[in-house]
XYZ file of C-alpha atoms in Angstrom:
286
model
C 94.539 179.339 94.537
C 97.505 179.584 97.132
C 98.028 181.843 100.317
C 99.541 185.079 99.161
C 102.690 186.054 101.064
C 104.762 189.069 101.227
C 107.774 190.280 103.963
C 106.696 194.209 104.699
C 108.267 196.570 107.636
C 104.797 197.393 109.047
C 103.508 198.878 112.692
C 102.037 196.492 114.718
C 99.325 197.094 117.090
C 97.747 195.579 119.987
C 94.708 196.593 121.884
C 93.174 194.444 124.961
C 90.634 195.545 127.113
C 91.368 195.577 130.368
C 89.317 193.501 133.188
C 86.823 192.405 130.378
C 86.690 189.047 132.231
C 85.572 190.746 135.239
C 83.838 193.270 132.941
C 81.319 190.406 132.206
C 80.844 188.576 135.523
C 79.584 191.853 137.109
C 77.318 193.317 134.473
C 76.310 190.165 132.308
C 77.031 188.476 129.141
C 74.405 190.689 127.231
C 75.289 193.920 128.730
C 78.962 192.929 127.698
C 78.470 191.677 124.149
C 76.290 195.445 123.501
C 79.632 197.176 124.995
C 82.143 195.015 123.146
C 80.178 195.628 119.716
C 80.223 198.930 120.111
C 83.772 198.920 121.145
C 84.430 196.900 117.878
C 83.092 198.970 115.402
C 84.698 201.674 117.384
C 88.142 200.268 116.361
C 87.230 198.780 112.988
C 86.153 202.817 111.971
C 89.211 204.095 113.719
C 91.517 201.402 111.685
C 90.178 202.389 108.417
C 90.301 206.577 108.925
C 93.950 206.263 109.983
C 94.528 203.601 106.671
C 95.409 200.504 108.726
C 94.596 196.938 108.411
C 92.232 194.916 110.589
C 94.272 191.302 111.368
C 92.328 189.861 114.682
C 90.602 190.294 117.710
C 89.353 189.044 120.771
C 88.956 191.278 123.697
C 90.907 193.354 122.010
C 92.603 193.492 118.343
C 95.018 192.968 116.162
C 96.174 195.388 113.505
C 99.044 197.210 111.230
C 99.831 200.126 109.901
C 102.219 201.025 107.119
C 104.010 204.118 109.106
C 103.985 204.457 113.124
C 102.884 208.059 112.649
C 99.413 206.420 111.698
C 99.844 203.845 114.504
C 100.115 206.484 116.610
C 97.483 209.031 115.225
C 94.963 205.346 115.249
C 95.993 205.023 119.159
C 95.581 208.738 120.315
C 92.118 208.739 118.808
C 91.264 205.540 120.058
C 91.929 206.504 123.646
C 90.101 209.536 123.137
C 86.640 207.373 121.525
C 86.871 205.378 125.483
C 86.684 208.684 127.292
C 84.145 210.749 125.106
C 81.710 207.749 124.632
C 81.930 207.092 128.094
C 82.921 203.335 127.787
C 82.694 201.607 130.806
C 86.776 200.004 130.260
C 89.724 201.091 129.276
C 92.236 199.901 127.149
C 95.772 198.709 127.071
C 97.618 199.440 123.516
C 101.392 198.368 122.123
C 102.843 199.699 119.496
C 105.883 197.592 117.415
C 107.929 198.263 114.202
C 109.265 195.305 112.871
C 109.787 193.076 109.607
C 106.675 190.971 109.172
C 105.363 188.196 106.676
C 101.682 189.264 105.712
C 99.654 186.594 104.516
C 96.649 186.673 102.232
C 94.484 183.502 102.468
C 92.780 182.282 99.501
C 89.149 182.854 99.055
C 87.746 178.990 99.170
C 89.768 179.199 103.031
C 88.427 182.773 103.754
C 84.941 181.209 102.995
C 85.554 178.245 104.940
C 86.182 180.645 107.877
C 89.947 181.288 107.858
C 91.081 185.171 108.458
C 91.502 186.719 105.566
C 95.059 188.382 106.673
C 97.681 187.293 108.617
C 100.643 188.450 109.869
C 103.666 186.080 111.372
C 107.146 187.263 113.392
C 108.466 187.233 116.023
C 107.788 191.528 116.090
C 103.982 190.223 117.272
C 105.113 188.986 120.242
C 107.182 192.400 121.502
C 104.011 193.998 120.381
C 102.103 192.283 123.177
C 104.776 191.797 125.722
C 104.680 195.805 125.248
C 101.019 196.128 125.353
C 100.170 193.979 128.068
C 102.119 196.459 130.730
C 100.420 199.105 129.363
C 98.390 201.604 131.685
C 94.911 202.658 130.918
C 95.653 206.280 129.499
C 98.903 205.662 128.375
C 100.536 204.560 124.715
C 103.523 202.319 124.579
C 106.062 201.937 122.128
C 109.128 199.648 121.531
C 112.807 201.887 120.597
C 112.454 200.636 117.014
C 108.566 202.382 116.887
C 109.527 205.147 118.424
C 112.782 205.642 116.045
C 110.698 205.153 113.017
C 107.953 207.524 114.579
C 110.129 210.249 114.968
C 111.496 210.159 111.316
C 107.874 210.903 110.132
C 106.127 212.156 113.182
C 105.755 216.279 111.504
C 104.132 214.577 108.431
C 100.855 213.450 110.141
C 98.000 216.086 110.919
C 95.802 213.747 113.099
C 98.534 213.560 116.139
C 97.656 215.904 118.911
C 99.906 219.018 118.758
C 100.214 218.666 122.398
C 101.646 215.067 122.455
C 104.388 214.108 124.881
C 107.271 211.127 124.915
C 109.225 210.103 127.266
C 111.207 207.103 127.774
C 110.155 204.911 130.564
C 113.276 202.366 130.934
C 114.413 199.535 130.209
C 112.162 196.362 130.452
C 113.224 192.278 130.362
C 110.103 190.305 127.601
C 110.146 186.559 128.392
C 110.908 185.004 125.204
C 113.302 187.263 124.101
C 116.926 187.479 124.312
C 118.073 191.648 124.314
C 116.247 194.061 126.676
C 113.607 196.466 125.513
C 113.923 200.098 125.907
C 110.246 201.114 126.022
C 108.367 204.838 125.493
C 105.367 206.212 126.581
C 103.350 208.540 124.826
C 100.219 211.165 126.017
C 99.097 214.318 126.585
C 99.762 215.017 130.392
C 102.225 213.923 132.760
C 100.420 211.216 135.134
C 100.681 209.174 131.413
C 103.830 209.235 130.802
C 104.730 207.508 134.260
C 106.709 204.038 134.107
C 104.808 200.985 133.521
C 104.910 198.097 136.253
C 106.234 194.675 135.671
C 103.530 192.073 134.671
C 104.090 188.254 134.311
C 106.020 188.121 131.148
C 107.859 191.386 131.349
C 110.138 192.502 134.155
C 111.662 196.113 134.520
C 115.472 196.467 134.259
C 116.267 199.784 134.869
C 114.896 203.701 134.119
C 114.160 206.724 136.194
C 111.257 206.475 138.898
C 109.326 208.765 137.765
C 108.915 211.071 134.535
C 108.484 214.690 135.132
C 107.312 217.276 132.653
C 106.539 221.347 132.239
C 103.797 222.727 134.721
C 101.152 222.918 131.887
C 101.528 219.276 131.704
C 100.506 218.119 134.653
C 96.989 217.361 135.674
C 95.210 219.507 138.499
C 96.433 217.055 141.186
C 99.952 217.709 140.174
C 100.002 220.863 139.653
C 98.689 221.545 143.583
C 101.528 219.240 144.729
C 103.866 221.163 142.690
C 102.484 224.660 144.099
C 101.496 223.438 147.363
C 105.674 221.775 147.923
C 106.963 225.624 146.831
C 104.555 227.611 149.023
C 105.749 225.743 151.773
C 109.606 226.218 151.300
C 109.104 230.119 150.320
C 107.028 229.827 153.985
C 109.493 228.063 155.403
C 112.599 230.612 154.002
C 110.542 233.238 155.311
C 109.903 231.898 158.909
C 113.609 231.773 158.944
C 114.267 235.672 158.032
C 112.331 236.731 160.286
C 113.545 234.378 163.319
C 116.691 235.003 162.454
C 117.484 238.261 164.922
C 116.222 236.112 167.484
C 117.716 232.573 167.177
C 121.128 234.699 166.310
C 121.242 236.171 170.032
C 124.016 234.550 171.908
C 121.512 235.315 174.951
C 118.401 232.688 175.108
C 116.030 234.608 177.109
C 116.259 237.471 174.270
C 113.797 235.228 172.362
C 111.349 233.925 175.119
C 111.308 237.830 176.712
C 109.232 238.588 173.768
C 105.335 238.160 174.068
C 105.705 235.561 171.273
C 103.869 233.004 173.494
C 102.635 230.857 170.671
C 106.468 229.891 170.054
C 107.278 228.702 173.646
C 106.248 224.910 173.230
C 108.974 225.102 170.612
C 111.873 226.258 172.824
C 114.127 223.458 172.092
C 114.533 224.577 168.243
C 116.247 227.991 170.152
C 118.587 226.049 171.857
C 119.572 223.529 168.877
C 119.984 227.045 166.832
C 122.146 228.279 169.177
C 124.241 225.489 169.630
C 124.317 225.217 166.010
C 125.167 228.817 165.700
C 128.099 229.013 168.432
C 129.542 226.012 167.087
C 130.123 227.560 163.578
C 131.833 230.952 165.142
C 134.149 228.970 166.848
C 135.361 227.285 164.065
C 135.219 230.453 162.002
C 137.119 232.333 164.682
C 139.592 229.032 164.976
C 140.417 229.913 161.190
């Protein structure tokens, strides 16, 4: 009995654990083999509730999916599992649409110990040049995933209602000729941020950062984002009521005033009104 083989469009996703190498020098090979069991049955439940098909895995795995809505409904849940259960890792996950040749081994191979699936193209490799980049509470995805995501993206229940995209830029994989517009995908705004560069992928181009709506930020964002507009408003309001004062053509009208608390500060009155005389001369010039 021969391999089966078939060409299919399919999603393809990577996961990898991040630091498990390090992950097992500090806590100990048994300590790690409990959490990466765990973490494996994890995924293998995960792959079969969201109807996709276990491939490989190491540190982390291997899998597709027949439509990047489920790809993407698999990874959202799958970041959520980390965080509830408390694992002690994160992961990085890459998500690829691309033509694929799946291959069925036969059963005498499968029992000598040969995967039972395969999958071959070069769509495996942009999976994990697009994976391996990934941050630890972010999801990535290749233009062609996203594209095909957002043809089908209404259709699946399991995707958080919430859910945010944004494109990241445009990112340089080793090994392959064209450029790589990539997206990120989450729930808040610190995870939709641009990816760095890592050894075999190199950013091109892309906006610095990605921001969103004030009810997507997390709490430390959204006191930046209150704490930078309290200060202007202060600021504008400083200003109105200076203003009679630095406006004087006269500097001691200011420092008469019992306003002690402002004479360290003296030199701002004189830049003002240098500023200010400045500007009716030209006006008056006019």
């Amino acid at each position: 009995m021969t391999a089966e083989m078939i060409t299919a469009s399919i999603a393809i996703v990577l996961t990898d654990i991040i630091g498990s190498t390090k992950f097992v020098q500090k806590h100990g090979a048994a300590t790690a083999a409990h959490w990466f069991g765990v973490h494996d049955r994890m995924v293998l439940s995960l792959i079969t509730k969201y109807n996709g098909q276990w491939v490989d895995n190491s540190d982390g795995h291997l899998m597709y999916f027949a439509c990047v809505s489920d790809a993407v409904a698999f990874a959202f849940a799958y970041k959520k599992q980390l965080r509830v259960h408390k694992f002690p890792f994160r992961s990085r996950i890459g998500i690829h649409w691309d033509n694929m040749i799946i291959t069925h081994a036969a059963q005498h191979l499968v029992r000598g110990g040969v995967k039972r699936i395969n999958i071959e193209g070069l769509g495996k490799a942009r999976a994990a040049r697009c994976m391996s980049i990934c941050e630890a509470e972010q999801i990535l995805l290749t233009n062609d995933a996203m594209l095909k995501f957002k043809e089908r993206a209404h259709r699946n229940p399991f995707i958080p209602k919430k859910a945010l995209s944004a494109m990241v830029g445009l990112y340089s994989f080793k090994g392959v000729k064209e450029p790589e517009t990539l997206w990120a995908m989450g729930l808040i705004e610190a995870q939709l941020q641009p990816p760095k560069d890592g050894e075999k992928v190199k950013r091109i181009g892309g906006r610095k950062k990605i921001r969103t709506r004030l009810r997507n930020k997390n709490l430390i964002e959204k006191f930046w984002w209150i704490f930078y507009r309290i200060g202007f408003l202060a600021c504008v309001g400083w200003l109105i009521v200076l203003w009679p004062f630095i406006s004087s053509h006269r500097k001691k009208v200011l420092w008469d005033v019992d306003f002690w608390w402002l004479k360290p500060f003296e030199w701002v009155n004189d830049i003002a009104l240098f500023v200010i005389e400045n500007i009716q001369q030209i006006i008056n010039n006019l």
